[in-house]
Coordinates of C-alpha atoms and ligand atoms in Angstrom, one line a residue:
X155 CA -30.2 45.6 176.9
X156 CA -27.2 43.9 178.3
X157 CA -24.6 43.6 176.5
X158 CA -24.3 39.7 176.8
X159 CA -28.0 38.0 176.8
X160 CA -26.3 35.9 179.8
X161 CA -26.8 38.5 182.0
X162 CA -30.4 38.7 181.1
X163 CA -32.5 39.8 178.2
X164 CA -33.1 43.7 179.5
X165 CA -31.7 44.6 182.8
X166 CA -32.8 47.8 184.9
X167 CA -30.1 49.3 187.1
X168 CA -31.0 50.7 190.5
X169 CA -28.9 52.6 191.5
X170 CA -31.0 56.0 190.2
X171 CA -33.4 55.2 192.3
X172 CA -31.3 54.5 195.7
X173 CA -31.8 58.3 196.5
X174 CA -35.3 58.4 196.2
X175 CA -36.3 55.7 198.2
X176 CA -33.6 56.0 200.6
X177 CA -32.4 52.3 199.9
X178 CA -29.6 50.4 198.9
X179 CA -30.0 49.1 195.1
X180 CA -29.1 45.7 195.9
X181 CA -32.3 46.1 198.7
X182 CA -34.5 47.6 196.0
X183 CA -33.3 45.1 193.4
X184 CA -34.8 42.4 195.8
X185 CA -37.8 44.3 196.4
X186 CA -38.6 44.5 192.4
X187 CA -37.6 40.9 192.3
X188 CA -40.4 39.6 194.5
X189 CA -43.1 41.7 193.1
X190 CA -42.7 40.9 189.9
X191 CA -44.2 37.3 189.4
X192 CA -45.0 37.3 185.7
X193 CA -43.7 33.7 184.5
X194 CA -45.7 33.4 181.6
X195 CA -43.2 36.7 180.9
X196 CA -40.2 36.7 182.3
X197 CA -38.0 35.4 185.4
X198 CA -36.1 38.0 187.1
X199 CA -33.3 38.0 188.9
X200 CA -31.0 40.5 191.6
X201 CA -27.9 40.8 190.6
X202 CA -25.6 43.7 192.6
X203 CA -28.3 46.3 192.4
X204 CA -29.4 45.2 188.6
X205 CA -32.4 43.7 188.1
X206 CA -32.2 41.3 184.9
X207 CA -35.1 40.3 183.3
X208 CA -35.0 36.5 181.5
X209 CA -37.8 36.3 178.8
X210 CA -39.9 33.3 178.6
X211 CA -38.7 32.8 175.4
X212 CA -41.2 30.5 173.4
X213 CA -44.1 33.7 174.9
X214 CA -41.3 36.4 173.6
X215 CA -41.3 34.4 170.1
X216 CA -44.7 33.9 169.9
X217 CA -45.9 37.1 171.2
X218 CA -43.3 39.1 169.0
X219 CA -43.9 37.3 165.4
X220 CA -47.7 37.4 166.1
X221 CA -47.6 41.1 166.3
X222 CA -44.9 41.8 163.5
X223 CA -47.4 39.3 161.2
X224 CA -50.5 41.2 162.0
X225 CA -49.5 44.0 159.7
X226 CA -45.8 42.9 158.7
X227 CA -45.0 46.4 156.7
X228 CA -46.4 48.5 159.6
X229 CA -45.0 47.2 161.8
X230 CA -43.4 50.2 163.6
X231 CA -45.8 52.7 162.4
X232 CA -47.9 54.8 164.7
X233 CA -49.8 57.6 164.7
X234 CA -48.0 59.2 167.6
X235 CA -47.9 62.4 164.9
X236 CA -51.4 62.7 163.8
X237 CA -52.5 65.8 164.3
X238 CA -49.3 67.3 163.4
X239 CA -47.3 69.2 160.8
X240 CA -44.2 69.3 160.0
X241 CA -42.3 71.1 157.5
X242 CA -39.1 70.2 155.8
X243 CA -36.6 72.1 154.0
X244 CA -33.6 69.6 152.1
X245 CA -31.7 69.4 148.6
X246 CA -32.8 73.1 148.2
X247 CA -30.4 73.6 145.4
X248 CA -29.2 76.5 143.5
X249 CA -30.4 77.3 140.2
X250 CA -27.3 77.2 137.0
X251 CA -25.4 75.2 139.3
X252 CA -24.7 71.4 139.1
X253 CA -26.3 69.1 141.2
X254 CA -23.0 67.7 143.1
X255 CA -22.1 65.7 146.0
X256 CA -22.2 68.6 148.3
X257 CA -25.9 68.5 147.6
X258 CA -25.6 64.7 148.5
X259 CA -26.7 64.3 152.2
X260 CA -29.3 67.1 152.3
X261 CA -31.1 65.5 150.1
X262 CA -31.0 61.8 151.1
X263 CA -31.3 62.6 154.8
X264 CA -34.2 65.0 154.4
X265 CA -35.7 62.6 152.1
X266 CA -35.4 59.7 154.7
X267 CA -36.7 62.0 157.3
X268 CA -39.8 62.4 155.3
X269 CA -40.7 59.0 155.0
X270 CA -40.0 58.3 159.1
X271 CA -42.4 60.8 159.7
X272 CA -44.8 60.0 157.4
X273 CA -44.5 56.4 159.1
X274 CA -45.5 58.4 162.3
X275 CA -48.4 59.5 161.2
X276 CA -46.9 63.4 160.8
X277 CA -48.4 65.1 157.9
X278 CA -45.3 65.9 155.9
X279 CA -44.5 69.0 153.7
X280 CA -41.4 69.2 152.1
X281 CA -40.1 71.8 150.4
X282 CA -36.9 72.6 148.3
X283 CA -35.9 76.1 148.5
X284 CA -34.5 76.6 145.9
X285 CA -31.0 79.1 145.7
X286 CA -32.9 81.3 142.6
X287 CA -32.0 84.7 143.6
X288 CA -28.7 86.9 143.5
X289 CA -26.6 88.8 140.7
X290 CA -25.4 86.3 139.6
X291 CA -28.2 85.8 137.6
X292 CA -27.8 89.2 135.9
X293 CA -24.8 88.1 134.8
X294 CA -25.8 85.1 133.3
X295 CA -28.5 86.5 131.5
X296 CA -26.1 89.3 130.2
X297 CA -23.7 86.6 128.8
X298 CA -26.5 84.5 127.2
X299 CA -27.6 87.6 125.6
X300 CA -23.8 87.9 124.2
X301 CA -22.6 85.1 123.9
X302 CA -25.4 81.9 124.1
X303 CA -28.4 80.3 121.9
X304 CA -31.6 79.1 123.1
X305 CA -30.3 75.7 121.1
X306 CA -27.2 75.3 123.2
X307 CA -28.5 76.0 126.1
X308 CA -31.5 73.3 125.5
X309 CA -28.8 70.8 124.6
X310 CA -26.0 71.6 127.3
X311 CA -28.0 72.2 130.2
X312 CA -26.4 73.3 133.5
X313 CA -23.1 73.2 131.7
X314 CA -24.2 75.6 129.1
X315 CA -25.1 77.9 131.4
X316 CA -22.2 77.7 133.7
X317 CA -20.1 78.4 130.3
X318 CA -21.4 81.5 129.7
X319 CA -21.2 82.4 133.4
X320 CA -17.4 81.7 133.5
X321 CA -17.0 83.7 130.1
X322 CA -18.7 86.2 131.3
X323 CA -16.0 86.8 134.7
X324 CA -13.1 86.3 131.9
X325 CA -15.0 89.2 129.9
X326 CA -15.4 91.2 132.4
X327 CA -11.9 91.3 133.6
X328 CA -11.3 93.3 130.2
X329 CA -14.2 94.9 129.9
X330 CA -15.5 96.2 133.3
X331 CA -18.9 97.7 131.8
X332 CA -20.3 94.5 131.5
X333 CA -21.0 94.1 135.3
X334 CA -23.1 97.4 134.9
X335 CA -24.8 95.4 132.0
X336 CA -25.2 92.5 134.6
X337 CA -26.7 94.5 137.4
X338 CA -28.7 96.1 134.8
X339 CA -30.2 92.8 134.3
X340 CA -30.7 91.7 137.6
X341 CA -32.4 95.3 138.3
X342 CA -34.6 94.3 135.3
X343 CA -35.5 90.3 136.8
X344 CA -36.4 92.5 140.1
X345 CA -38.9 94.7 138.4
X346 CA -40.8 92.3 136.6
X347 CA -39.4 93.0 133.2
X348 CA -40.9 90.2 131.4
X349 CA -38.3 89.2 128.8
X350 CA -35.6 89.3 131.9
X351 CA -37.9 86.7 133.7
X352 CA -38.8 84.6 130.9
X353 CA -34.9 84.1 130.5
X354 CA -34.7 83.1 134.3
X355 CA -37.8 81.1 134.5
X356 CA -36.5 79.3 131.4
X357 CA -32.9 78.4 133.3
X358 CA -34.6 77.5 136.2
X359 CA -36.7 75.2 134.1
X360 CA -33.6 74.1 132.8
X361 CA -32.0 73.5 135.9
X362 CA -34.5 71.6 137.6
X363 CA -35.1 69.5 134.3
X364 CA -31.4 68.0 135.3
X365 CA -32.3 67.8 138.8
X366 CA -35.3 65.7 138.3
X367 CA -33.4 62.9 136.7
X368 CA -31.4 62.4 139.7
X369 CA -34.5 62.9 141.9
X370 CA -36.0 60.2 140.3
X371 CA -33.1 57.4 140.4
X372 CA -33.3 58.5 144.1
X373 CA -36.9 58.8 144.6
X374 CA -37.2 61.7 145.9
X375 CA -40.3 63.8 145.8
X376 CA -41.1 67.5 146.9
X377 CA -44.3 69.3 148.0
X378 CA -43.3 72.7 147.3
X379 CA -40.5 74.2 145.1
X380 CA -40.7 77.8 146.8
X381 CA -37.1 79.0 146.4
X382 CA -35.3 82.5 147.6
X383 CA -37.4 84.6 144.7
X384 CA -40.6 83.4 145.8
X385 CA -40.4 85.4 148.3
X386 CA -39.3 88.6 146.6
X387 CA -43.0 90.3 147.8
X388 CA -42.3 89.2 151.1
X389 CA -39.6 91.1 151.9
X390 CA -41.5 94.5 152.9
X391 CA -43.4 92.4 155.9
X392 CA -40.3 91.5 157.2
X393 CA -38.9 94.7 157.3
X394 CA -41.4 96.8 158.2
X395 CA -42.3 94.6 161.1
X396 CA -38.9 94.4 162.5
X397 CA -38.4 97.8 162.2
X398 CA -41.9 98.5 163.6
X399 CA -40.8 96.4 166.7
X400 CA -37.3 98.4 167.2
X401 CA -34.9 95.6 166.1
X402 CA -33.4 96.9 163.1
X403 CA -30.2 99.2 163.4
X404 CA -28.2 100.7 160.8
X405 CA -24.9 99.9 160.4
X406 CA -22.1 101.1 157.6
X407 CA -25.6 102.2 155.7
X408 CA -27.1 98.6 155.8
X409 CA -30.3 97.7 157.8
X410 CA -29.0 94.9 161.1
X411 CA -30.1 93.2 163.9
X412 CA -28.1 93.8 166.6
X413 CA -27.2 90.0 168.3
X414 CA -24.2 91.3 170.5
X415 CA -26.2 89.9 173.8
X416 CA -26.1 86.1 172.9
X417 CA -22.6 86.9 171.5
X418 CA -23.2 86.5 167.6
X419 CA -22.2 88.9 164.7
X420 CA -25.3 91.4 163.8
X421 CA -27.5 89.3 161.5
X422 CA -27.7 91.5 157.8
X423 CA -31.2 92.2 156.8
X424 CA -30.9 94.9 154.3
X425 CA -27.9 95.5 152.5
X426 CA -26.5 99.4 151.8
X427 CA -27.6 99.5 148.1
X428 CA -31.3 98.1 149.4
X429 CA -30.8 94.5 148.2
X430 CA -32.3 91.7 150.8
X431 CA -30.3 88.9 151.8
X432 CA -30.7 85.2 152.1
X433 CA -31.2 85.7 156.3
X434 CA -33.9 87.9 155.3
X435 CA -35.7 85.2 152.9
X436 CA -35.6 82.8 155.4
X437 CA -37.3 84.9 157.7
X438 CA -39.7 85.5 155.3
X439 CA -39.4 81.9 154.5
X440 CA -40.4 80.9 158.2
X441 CA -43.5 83.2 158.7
X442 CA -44.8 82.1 155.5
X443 CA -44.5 78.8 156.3
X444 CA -46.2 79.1 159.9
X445 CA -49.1 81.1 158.1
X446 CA -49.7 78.2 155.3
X447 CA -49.5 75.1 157.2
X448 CA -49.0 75.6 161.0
X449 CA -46.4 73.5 161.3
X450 CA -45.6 71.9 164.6
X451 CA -41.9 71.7 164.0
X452 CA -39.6 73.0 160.8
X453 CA -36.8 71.7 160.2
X454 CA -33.9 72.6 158.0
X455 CA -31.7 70.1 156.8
X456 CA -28.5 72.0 155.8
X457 CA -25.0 71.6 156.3
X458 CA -23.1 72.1 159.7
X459 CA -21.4 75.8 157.7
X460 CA -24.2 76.9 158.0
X461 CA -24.6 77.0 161.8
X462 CA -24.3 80.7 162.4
X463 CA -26.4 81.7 159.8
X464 CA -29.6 79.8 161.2
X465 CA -28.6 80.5 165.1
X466 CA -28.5 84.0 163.8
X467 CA -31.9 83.7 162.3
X468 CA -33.9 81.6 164.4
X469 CA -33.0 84.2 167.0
X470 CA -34.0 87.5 164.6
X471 CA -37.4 85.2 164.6
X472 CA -37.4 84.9 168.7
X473 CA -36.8 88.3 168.8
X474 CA -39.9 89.3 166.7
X475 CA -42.4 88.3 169.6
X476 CA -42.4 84.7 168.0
X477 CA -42.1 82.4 170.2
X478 CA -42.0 78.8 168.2
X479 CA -39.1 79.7 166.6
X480 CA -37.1 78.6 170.4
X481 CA -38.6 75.2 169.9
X482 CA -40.2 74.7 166.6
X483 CA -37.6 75.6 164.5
X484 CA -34.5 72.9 163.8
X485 CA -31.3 73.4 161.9
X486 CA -30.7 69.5 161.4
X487 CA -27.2 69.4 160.7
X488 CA -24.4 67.8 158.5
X489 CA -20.8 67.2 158.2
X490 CA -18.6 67.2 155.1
X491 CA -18.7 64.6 152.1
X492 CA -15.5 64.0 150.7
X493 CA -14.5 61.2 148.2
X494 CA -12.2 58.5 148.1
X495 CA -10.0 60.4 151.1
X496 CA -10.1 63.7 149.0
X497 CA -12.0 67.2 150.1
X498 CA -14.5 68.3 147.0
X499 CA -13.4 71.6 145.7
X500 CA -14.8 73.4 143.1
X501 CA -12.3 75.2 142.0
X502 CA -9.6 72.9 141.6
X503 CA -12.3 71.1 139.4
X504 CA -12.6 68.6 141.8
X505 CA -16.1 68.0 141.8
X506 CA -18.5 64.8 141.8
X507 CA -21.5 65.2 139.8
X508 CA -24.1 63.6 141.5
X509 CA -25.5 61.7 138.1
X510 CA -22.0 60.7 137.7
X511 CA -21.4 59.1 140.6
X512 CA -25.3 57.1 140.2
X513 CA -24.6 56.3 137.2
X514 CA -21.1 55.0 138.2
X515 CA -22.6 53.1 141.1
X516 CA -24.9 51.4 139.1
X517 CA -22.4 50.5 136.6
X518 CA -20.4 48.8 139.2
X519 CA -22.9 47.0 140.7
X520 CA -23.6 45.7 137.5
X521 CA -19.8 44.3 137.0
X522 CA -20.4 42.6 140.8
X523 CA -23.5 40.8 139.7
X524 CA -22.5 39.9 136.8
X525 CA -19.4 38.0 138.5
X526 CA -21.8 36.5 141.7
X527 CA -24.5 36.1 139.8
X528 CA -25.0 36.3 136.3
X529 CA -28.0 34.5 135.2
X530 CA -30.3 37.1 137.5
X531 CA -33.1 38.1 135.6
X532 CA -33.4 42.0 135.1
X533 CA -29.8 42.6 136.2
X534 CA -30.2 46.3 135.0
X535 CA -33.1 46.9 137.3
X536 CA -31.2 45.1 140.4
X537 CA -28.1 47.0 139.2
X538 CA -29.8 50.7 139.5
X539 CA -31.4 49.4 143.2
X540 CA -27.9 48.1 144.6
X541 CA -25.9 50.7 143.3
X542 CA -28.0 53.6 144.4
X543 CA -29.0 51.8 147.8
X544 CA -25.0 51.5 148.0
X545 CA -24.6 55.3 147.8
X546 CA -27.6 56.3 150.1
X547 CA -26.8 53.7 152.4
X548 CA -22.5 55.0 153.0
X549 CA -24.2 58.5 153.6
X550 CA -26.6 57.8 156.2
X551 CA -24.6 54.8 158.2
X552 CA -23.2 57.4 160.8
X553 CA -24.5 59.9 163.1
X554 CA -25.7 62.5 160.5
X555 CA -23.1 65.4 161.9
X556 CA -20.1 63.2 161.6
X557 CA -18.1 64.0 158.0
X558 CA -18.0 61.0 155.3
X559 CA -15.7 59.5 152.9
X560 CA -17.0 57.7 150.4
X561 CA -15.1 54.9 148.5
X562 CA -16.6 52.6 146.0
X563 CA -15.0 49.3 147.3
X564 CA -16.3 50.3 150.6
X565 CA -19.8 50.9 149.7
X566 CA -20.3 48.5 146.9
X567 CA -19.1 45.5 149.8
X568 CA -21.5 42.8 150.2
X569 CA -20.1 41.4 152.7
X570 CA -19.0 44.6 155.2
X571 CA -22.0 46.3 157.1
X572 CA -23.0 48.4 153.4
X573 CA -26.3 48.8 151.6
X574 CA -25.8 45.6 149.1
X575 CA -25.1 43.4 152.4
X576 CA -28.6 44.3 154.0
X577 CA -30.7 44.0 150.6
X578 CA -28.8 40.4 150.0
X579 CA -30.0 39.6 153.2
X580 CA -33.4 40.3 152.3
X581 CA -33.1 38.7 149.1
X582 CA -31.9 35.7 151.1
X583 CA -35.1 36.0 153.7
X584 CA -36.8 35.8 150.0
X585 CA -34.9 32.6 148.7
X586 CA -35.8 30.7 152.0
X587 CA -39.5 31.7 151.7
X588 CA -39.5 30.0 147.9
X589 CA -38.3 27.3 148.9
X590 CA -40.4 26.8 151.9
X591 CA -43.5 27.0 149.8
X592 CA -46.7 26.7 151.7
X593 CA -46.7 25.4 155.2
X594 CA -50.1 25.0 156.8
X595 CA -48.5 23.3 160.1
X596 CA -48.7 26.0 163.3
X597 CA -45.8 27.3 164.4
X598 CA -44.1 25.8 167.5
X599 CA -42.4 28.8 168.4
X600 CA -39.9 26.3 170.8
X601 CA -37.9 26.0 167.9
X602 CA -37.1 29.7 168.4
X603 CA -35.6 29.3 171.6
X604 CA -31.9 29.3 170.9
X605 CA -29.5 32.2 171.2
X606 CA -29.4 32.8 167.5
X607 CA -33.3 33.3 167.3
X608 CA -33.5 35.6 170.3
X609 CA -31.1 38.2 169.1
X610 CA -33.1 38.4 166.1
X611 CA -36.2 38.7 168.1
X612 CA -34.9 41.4 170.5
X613 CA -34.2 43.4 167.7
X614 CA -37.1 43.2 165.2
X615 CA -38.9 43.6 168.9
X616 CA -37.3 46.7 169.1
X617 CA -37.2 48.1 165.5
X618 CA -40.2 50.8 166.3
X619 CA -38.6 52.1 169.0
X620 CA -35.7 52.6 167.0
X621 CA -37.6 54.2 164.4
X622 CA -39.2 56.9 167.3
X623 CA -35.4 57.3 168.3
X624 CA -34.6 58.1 164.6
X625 CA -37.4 60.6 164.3
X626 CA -37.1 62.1 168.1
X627 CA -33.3 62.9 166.8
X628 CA -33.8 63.5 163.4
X629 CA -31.1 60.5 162.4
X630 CA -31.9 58.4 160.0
X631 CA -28.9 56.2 161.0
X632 CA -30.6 54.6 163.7
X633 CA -32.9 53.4 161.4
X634 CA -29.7 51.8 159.2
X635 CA -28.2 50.2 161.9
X636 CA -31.3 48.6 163.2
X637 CA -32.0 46.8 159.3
X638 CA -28.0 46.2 159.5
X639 CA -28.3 44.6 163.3
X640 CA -31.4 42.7 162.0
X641 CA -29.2 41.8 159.1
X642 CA -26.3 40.5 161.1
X643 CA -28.5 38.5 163.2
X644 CA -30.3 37.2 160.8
X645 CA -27.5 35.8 158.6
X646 CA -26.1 34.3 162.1
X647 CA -28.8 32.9 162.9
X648 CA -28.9 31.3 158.9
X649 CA -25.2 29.8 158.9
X650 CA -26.1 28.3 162.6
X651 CA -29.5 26.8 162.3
X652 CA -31.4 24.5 159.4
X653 CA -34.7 26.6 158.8
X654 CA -36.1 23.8 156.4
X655 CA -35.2 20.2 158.5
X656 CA -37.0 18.5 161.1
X657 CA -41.1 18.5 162.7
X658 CA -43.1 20.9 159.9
X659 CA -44.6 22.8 163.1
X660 CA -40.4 23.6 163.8
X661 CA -40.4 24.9 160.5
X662 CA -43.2 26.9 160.2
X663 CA -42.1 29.1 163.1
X664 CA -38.5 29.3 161.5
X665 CA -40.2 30.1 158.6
X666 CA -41.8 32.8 159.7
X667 CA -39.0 34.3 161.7
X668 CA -37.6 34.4 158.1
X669 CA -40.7 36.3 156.9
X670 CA -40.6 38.6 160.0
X671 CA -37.5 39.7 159.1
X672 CA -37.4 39.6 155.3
X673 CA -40.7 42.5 156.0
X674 CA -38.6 44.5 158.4
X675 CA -35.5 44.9 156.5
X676 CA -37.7 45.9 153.6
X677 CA -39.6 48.8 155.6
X678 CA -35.8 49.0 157.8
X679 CA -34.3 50.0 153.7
X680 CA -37.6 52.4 152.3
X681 CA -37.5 54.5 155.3
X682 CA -33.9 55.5 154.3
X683 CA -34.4 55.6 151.0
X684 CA -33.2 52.2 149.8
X685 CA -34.8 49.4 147.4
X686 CA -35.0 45.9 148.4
X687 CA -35.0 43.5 145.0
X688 CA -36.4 40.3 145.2
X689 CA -33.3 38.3 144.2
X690 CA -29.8 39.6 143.4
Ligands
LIG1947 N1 -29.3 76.8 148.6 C1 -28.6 76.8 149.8 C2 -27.2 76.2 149.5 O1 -27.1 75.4 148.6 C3 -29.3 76.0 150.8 C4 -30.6 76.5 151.3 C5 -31.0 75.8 152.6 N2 -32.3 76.3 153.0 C6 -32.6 77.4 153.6 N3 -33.8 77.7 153.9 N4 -31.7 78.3 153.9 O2 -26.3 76.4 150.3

């Protein structure tokens, strides 16, 4: 697409072809020119080796709205991934931790991902692996032994639990038996003892119970929660068969796979005092996963520190006689969130709890409406949808890789390119339609043939390739800045033209240009993982 519509509507440079065919492009431009005679189409035109194409614009209108209103919230669906399977690994938290804003863009991008697949027709599984194995466990069960109740840790949560956790270190420090006592436990959680894994089962209940709530606000759903200790009686497949198939070397007394050749560090499979490592569960993780549902494609939405670890992997896999895992299996990739121009540390305490930060969001949405608008009816409900939408919208506006700081007067901007500014444009495509009412007259798609309606045409044209794009690359943002482009040239097109003046047939193709678009933004805003109220 050109970048000014002057110079045409698309335009197809010739130069790449120039070698084949053994022809200047200008030549070849002329060529194209003369055998394309499509007026009910387009004009086109040779331009210094480009061939620009002109729309017929009242066919363009027509032809576009007719197929948007056919189906209006499909439109961009296919079934392109019928057939196939794929498998996705997000959020994936870790159990007596805190869900916090490092957890963030996993679990919004994977989440987003899911839904533009599902629009694709792929069947979709998605799972959270959850971080539910380690000593640290041990530990913690040793200090709630000590030092906890059942009650407090009911009432307190992931708090409680990370209380006793930190007591136990400062214990510890004094009284160096107790990480005998901890191991002890975690040796007990590993055989099966069954009050050890009723204590663990019950903070993982507890954990999750926390996690849910924010889950919900977002809408986020899982298909499986098969964390690290699921696999626990997987472990012996994986390392009998590598070392069946010569990979595994021993090292300092551990069990490795040597990955010198491609120039990485040796990947750890089985530590010295025979504990398995998270490598090793995701091994185990992947075959299990090919077994169950033959995915097509896994992907693993995790953040960019990660990057060794699943090179590392992915190649153990290759090396295993597995092919798929060269082209079937994805590390999908994330830079850093930090807040308000500040890095997130734990342990300077700096951390953003991610119910905090909702519930903050909504709260200041609420103070906005309140001043724009504050007769709106359920102003709570629109509240909770602008200030989530807000959040998930700042962390999937940029290619996903790039890092993100987040600040409230940024993202809670109705007029900048944010979250509230799309949904107010829907909810303005909604206020037009009221007041439009019914129109029977048929369209007379001439009234669409200014500048201002074309853009918006090109693009809702357009939106289902951008949605392919999004899922080819696994980037949700292409989906966020085709609503926002749709947006922008919506609202233009708005301050610029009078929908509701002038011959009804006028109006009833302005009209449903507003309906067109109103549909698109709303399918444009699930697909990330947004809300669209009716009116805020
Ligand atoms: N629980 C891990 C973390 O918080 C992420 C796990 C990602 N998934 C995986 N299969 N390794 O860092």
């Amino acid at each position: 697409m050109p970048p000014d519509s002057k110079m045409g509507d698309f335009a197809f440079p010739c130069f790449r072809l120039s070698k084949a065919l053994r022809m200047g492009p200008p030549m070849i431009a002329q060529k194209l020119c003369e055998a394309i005679d499509k007026p009910a189409l387009c004009r086109a035109e040779n331009v210094n080796g480009y061939l620009n194409f002109f729309l017929n614009r009242e066919n363009f209108a027509r032809d576009t709205l007719q197929k948007v209103m056919a189906a209006p919230e499909k439109w961009g669906s296919s079934e392109e991934g019928k057939g196939k399977t794929v498998v996705m690994d997000y959020s994936s938290i870790n159990i007596a931790k805190r869900f916090h804003i490092g957890h963030l863009s996993t679990t919004l991008i994977g989440n987003s991902l899911r839904r533009i697949y599902d629009f694709l027709g792929w069947k979709t599984v998605s799972v959270n692996h959850l971080g539910d194995w380690g000593t640290q466990f041990g530990k913690m069960i040793c200090a709630y032994k000590r030092w906890g109740t059942r009650e407090e840790v009911e009432a307190g949560g992931v708090d409680e639990m990370t209380r006793l956790y930190v007591r136990f270190h400062e214990e510890a420090k004094a009284h160096p038996e107790l990480e005998d006592e901890g191991r002890a436990w975690f040796k007990k959680i590993e055989d099966g003892d069954v009050e050890a894994l009723e204590i663990f089962n019950w903070f993982k209940e507890v954990t999750l119970k926390d996690a849910m709530k924010v889950y919900d606000v977002l809408g986020v759903q899982f298909d499986s929660y098969a964390g690290e200790s699921f696999y626990n009686n997987k472990m012996d497949r994986v390392i009998n068969e590598l070392r069946d198939k010569n990979l595994l070397v021993e090292s300092d007394g551990a069990q490795v796979v040597d990955l010198e050749p491609w120039k990485m560090p040796p990947c750890l499979i089985v530590k010295r005092d025979g504990a398995t490592l998270y490598a090793t569960r995701d091994i185990a993780a992947a075959l299990y996963r090919k077994d169950t549902y033959h995915f097509d494609k896994c992907l693993y939405i995790v953040a960019y520190q990660q990057d060794l670890h699943f090179r590392q992997w992915f190649k153990v896999v290759e090396l295993m006689g597995y092919p798929w895992a060269k082209d079937q299996l994805e590390h999908v990739a994330f830079g850093m969130v930090s807040y308000e121009g500040q890095t997130l540390s734990t342990r300077e305490g700096r951390v953003i709890y991610l119910n905090d930060l909702l519930q903050r969001a909504q709260e200041k949405a609420l103070e906005i409406i309140n001043q724009k608008n504050p007769n709106l009816e359920n102003k709570e409900e629109v509240a909770r949808q602008v200030g989530v939408g807000a959040v998930v919208y700042s962390d999937l506006q940029n290619s996903r890789i790039k890092d993100i700081d987040f600040w409230w007067d940024r993202a809670l901007n109705f007029d900048g390119e944010t979250g509230p500014y799309v949904q107010y444009t829907h909810a303005r495509c909604g206020s037009v339609l009221r007041k439009a009412g019914d129109i029977e007259a048929t369209p007379d798609y001439t009234a669409l043939l200014d500048d201002e309606a074309q853009a918006v045409l090109r693009l809702l044209a357009r939106f289902p390739e951008d949605v392919r794009a999004a899922c080819r690359t696994n980037e949700p943002f292409m989906v966020t800045r085709a609503v926002t482009e749709i947006a922008k040239a919506y609202n233009k097109y708005y301050y610029e033209h009078r929908i509701l003046e002038g011959e009804p047939e006028a109006q009833a193709a302005r009209v449903q240009l507003t309906r067109a678009v109103r549909s698109v933004i709303k399918t444009g805003l699930y697909l990330i993982g947004m809300e669209a109220p009716e009116r805020m």
